[in-house]
Amino acid sequence: TQLLEQSPQFLSIQEGENLTVYCNSSSVFSSLQWYRQEPGEGPVLLVTVVTGGEVKKLKRLTFQFGDARKDSSLHITAAQPGDTGLYLCAGDGRRAGNQFYFGTGTSLTVIP
Amino acid sequence: DAGVTQSPTHLIKTRGQQVTLRCSPKSGHDTVSWYQQALGQGPQFIFQYYEEEERQRGNFPDRFSGHQFPNYSSELNVNALLLGDSALYLCASSLSGRGSVRTQYFGPGTRLLVL
């Protein structure tokens, strides 16, 4: 069961452009994490959002948790080649199976 | 403060063999989860261990089994390997606790190739 759907699945943009990645679900999560993963390596935690409507910024990355805690977005401003990677969202389904559910992933390529 | 560590980093096996992967959680964490990740896809949950017991299990056959030791480290065992078991196996640790925010931290993974 895929509780979290990410869009787009693939994204290729030029350096300096802005982009937004979406993570959507019909389920409520206690919290939601965003990770970035390089090929052959483990996911690296970027941020955890907990409160509905919460917005967190990490340099050029802005994360938002939906008011109902069912969805989230990641916005990158002025993308750089170093932003290239697989972006994953993961929801803490504490009330739904007591496990973390991962999104389908968004593969981002930033072209210099 | 050591993060999550996994061993080995790479492994090549043949069909029908058995494999054991190991994971040491981040210092202070008591819960270990295992994931299987195919190339270009998101991780798929295998199972989670807490207090040396399997607490949750994903949609994986009984060929996948695990263990957690008193020091919270964990092993993932896969029997009767199939070609389709080739993947990156990820271990994640977290701290359990009702009412607290749970965040998972991942190890570097073990790349398993089944020939």
CSV table of C-alpha atoms in Angstrom, one decimal:
chain,number,residue,atom,x,y,z
A,1,THR,CA,0.0,0.0,0.0
A,2,GLN,CA,1.5,3.3,-1.1
A,3,LEU,CA,0.2,5.9,1.4
A,4,LEU,CA,2.3,8.7,0.1
A,5,GLU,CA,2.5,9.9,-3.5
A,6,GLN,CA,5.2,12.2,-4.7
A,7,SER,CA,5.1,14.4,-7.7
A,8,PRO,CA,6.7,14.9,-10.0
A,9,GLN,CA,8.6,11.5,-10.2
A,10,PHE,CA,11.4,13.0,-12.4
A,11,LEU,CA,12.5,16.6,-12.7
A,12,SER,CA,15.3,18.0,-14.8
A,13,ILE,CA,15.9,21.7,-14.6
A,14,GLN,CA,18.6,24.3,-15.3
A,15,GLU,CA,20.8,25.8,-12.6
A,16,GLY,CA,19.1,28.8,-11.0
A,17,GLU,CA,15.5,27.7,-11.6
A,18,ASN,CA,13.0,27.2,-8.8
A,19,LEU,CA,11.1,24.0,-8.2
A,20,THR,CA,8.5,22.4,-5.9
A,21,VAL,CA,8.1,18.8,-5.0
A,22,TYR,CA,4.8,17.5,-3.6
A,23,CYS,CA,4.1,14.7,-1.1
A,24,ASN,CA,0.4,13.8,-0.8
A,25,SER,CA,-1.7,11.4,1.2
A,26,SER,CA,-5.2,10.7,2.4
A,27,SER,CA,-3.8,9.7,5.8
A,28,VAL,CA,-2.9,11.8,8.7
A,29,PHE,CA,0.7,11.6,10.0
A,30,SER,CA,2.2,12.4,13.4
A,31,SER,CA,5.2,14.0,11.6
A,32,LEU,CA,6.8,14.0,8.2
A,33,GLN,CA,10.4,13.8,7.2
A,34,TRP,CA,12.2,14.8,4.0
A,35,TYR,CA,15.4,13.1,2.9
A,36,ARG,CA,17.8,13.4,0.1
A,37,GLN,CA,19.6,10.4,-1.2
A,38,GLU,CA,22.6,10.0,-3.4
A,39,PRO,CA,23.0,6.9,-5.6
A,40,GLY,CA,24.2,3.9,-3.6
A,41,GLU,CA,24.0,5.8,-0.3
A,42,GLY,CA,21.5,5.9,2.5
A,43,PRO,CA,18.9,8.7,2.8
A,44,VAL,CA,20.1,11.8,4.6
A,45,LEU,CA,17.6,13.6,6.8
A,46,LEU,CA,16.8,17.2,5.7
A,47,VAL,CA,14.0,18.2,8.0
A,48,THR,CA,11.2,16.9,10.2
A,49,VAL,CA,7.8,18.8,10.3
A,50,VAL,CA,5.4,18.2,13.1
A,51,THR,CA,2.7,20.8,13.3
A,52,GLY,CA,-0.1,21.4,10.7
A,53,GLY,CA,0.8,24.5,8.7
A,54,GLU,CA,4.4,24.5,9.8
A,55,VAL,CA,7.0,26.0,7.6
A,56,LYS,CA,10.7,25.3,7.9
A,57,LYS,CA,13.6,26.8,6.0
A,58,LEU,CA,17.0,25.2,5.3
A,59,LYS,CA,19.0,27.7,3.3
A,60,ARG,CA,17.4,27.6,-0.2
A,61,LEU,CA,15.0,24.8,0.8
A,62,THR,CA,11.5,25.6,2.2
A,63,PHE,CA,9.4,22.8,3.7
A,64,GLN,CA,5.7,23.0,4.5
A,65,PHE,CA,3.4,20.6,6.3
A,66,GLY,CA,-0.3,20.8,5.3
A,67,ASP,CA,-2.8,22.1,7.8
A,68,ALA,CA,-4.4,18.7,8.1
A,69,ARG,CA,-1.0,16.9,8.3
A,70,LYS,CA,-1.8,14.8,5.2
A,71,ASP,CA,0.6,16.5,2.7
A,72,SER,CA,3.8,18.4,2.4
A,73,SER,CA,5.8,20.3,-0.1
A,74,LEU,CA,9.5,21.0,-0.7
A,75,HIS,CA,10.4,24.2,-2.6
A,76,ILE,CA,14.0,24.8,-3.8
A,77,THR,CA,15.0,28.3,-4.8
A,78,ALA,CA,17.8,28.9,-7.3
A,79,ALA,CA,18.6,25.2,-7.7
A,80,GLN,CA,22.3,24.2,-7.9
A,81,PRO,CA,23.9,21.1,-9.3
A,82,GLY,CA,24.6,20.0,-5.7
A,83,ASP,CA,20.9,19.7,-5.2
A,84,THR,CA,20.8,16.7,-7.6
A,85,GLY,CA,19.5,13.6,-5.9
A,86,LEU,CA,16.5,11.5,-5.0
A,87,TYR,CA,14.1,13.4,-2.7
A,88,LEU,CA,12.0,11.2,-0.4
A,89,CYS,CA,9.2,12.1,2.0
A,90,ALA,CA,8.3,9.8,4.9
A,91,GLY,CA,5.3,10.0,7.1
A,92,ASP,CA,5.2,8.7,10.7
A,93,GLY,CA,2.1,6.5,10.7
A,94,ARG,CA,2.0,6.2,14.4
A,95,ARG,CA,-1.8,5.8,14.2
A,96,ALA,CA,-1.7,3.7,11.0
A,97,GLY,CA,0.4,0.6,11.4
A,98,ASN,CA,2.9,2.3,13.6
A,99,GLN,CA,5.5,2.5,10.9
A,100,PHE,CA,7.1,5.0,8.6
A,101,TYR,CA,5.7,5.2,5.1
A,102,PHE,CA,7.8,6.4,2.3
A,103,GLY,CA,6.8,8.3,-0.8
A,104,THR,CA,7.6,7.1,-4.3
A,105,GLY,CA,10.5,9.6,-4.6
A,106,THR,CA,11.4,12.5,-6.8
A,107,SER,CA,14.6,12.3,-8.9
A,108,LEU,CA,16.0,15.7,-9.4
A,109,THR,CA,18.7,16.6,-11.9
A,110,VAL,CA,20.1,20.2,-11.9
A,111,ILE,CA,22.0,20.9,-15.1
A,112,PRO,CA,24.9,23.4,-14.8
B,1,ASP,CA,28.5,10.5,18.2
B,2,ALA,CA,28.5,7.6,15.8
B,3,GLY,CA,25.6,7.5,13.4
B,4,VAL,CA,24.0,4.3,12.1
B,5,THR,CA,26.5,1.8,10.7
B,6,GLN,CA,25.9,-1.2,8.5
B,7,SER,CA,28.0,-4.1,7.3
B,8,PRO,CA,29.0,-5.2,4.9
B,9,THR,CA,28.8,-2.4,2.3
B,10,HIS,CA,28.6,-4.8,-0.6
B,11,LEU,CA,27.7,-8.4,-1.0
B,12,ILE,CA,27.4,-10.9,-3.9
B,13,LYS,CA,25.5,-14.1,-3.4
B,14,THR,CA,24.0,-16.8,-5.7
B,15,ARG,CA,20.4,-17.9,-5.8
B,16,GLY,CA,19.4,-20.2,-3.0
B,17,GLN,CA,22.1,-18.9,-0.6
B,18,GLN,CA,21.5,-17.2,2.7
B,19,VAL,CA,22.7,-13.8,3.8
B,20,THR,CA,23.0,-11.9,7.1
B,21,LEU,CA,23.2,-8.1,7.2
B,22,ARG,CA,24.2,-6.2,10.3
B,23,CYS,CA,23.2,-2.8,11.7
B,24,SER,CA,24.3,-0.7,14.7
B,25,PRO,CA,21.9,2.1,15.6
B,26,LYS,CA,22.7,5.7,16.4
B,27,SER,CA,23.8,6.2,20.0
B,28,GLY,CA,20.8,6.4,22.3
B,29,HIS,CA,18.3,4.9,19.8
B,30,ASP,CA,16.4,1.7,20.7
B,31,THR,CA,14.4,1.0,17.6
B,32,VAL,CA,15.7,-0.4,14.4
B,33,SER,CA,13.8,-0.7,11.1
B,34,TRP,CA,14.9,-2.4,7.9
B,35,TYR,CA,14.1,-1.4,4.4
B,36,GLN,CA,14.6,-2.8,0.9
B,37,GLN,CA,15.2,-0.2,-1.9
B,38,ALA,CA,15.2,-1.0,-5.6
B,39,LEU,CA,17.0,1.3,-7.9
B,40,GLY,CA,15.3,4.6,-8.4
B,41,GLN,CA,12.4,3.8,-6.0
B,42,GLY,CA,11.5,4.6,-2.4
B,43,PRO,CA,12.4,2.3,0.4
B,44,GLN,CA,10.0,-0.5,1.2
B,45,PHE,CA,9.5,-1.4,4.9
B,46,ILE,CA,10.5,-4.9,5.8
B,47,PHE,CA,10.1,-4.9,9.6
B,48,GLN,CA,10.9,-3.0,12.8
B,49,TYR,CA,12.5,-4.2,16.0
B,50,TYR,CA,12.0,-2.8,19.5
B,51,GLU,CA,13.0,-4.5,22.8
B,52,GLU,CA,14.4,-7.4,20.9
B,53,GLU,CA,11.0,-8.2,19.3
B,54,GLU,CA,9.6,-7.7,15.9
B,55,ARG,CA,7.0,-5.0,16.4
B,56,GLN,CA,5.8,-4.3,12.8
B,57,ARG,CA,6.2,-6.1,9.5
B,58,GLY,CA,5.7,-5.1,6.0
B,59,ASN,CA,4.6,-7.2,3.0
B,60,PHE,CA,7.7,-9.5,2.9
B,61,PRO,CA,7.8,-13.3,2.9
B,62,ASP,CA,9.0,-15.4,5.8
B,63,ARG,CA,12.4,-15.8,4.1
B,64,PHE,CA,13.1,-12.4,5.6
B,65,SER,CA,13.8,-12.6,9.3
B,66,GLY,CA,15.6,-10.5,11.8
B,67,HIS,CA,16.9,-10.2,15.3
B,68,GLN,CA,17.7,-7.4,17.8
B,69,PHE,CA,20.3,-7.8,20.5
B,70,PRO,CA,20.3,-6.4,24.0
B,71,ASN,CA,22.7,-3.6,22.8
B,72,TYR,CA,20.0,-2.6,20.2
B,73,SER,CA,22.0,-3.7,17.2
B,74,SER,CA,20.2,-5.8,14.7
B,75,GLU,CA,20.5,-8.4,12.0
B,76,LEU,CA,18.5,-9.0,8.8
B,77,ASN,CA,18.6,-12.6,7.5
B,78,VAL,CA,17.4,-13.6,4.1
B,79,ASN,CA,17.1,-17.3,3.2
B,80,ALA,CA,16.8,-19.0,-0.2
B,81,LEU,CA,17.9,-15.9,-2.1
B,82,LEU,CA,16.1,-15.0,-5.3
B,83,LEU,CA,17.4,-12.7,-8.1
B,84,GLY,CA,14.7,-10.3,-7.1
B,85,ASP,CA,16.2,-9.8,-3.7
B,86,SER,CA,19.0,-7.8,-5.3
B,87,ALA,CA,18.6,-4.3,-3.8
B,88,LEU,CA,20.0,-1.8,-1.4
B,89,TYR,CA,19.1,-2.8,2.1
B,90,LEU,CA,18.8,0.1,4.5
B,91,CYS,CA,18.8,0.2,8.3
B,92,ALA,CA,17.2,3.1,10.1
B,93,SER,CA,17.2,3.8,13.8
B,94,SER,CA,14.9,5.9,16.0
B,95,LEU,CA,14.0,6.5,19.5
B,96,SER,CA,10.6,5.2,20.6
B,97,GLY,CA,8.5,7.1,23.0
B,98,ARG,CA,4.9,7.9,23.2
B,99,GLY,CA,4.1,11.5,22.4
B,100,SER,CA,7.6,12.3,21.2
B,101,VAL,CA,8.5,13.1,17.7
B,102,ARG,CA,10.1,10.0,16.1
B,103,THR,CA,12.8,10.7,13.5
B,104,GLN,CA,14.6,8.0,11.6
B,105,TYR,CA,18.3,8.1,10.8
B,106,PHE,CA,19.6,5.9,8.1
B,107,GLY,CA,22.8,4.0,7.6
B,108,PRO,CA,24.8,3.9,4.3
B,109,GLY,CA,23.1,0.7,3.3
B,110,THR,CA,24.3,-2.7,2.1
B,111,ARG,CA,24.2,-3.4,-1.6
B,112,LEU,CA,23.2,-7.0,-2.2
B,113,LEU,CA,23.6,-8.6,-5.7
B,114,VAL,CA,22.1,-12.0,-6.2
B,115,LEU,CA,23.5,-13.9,-9.3
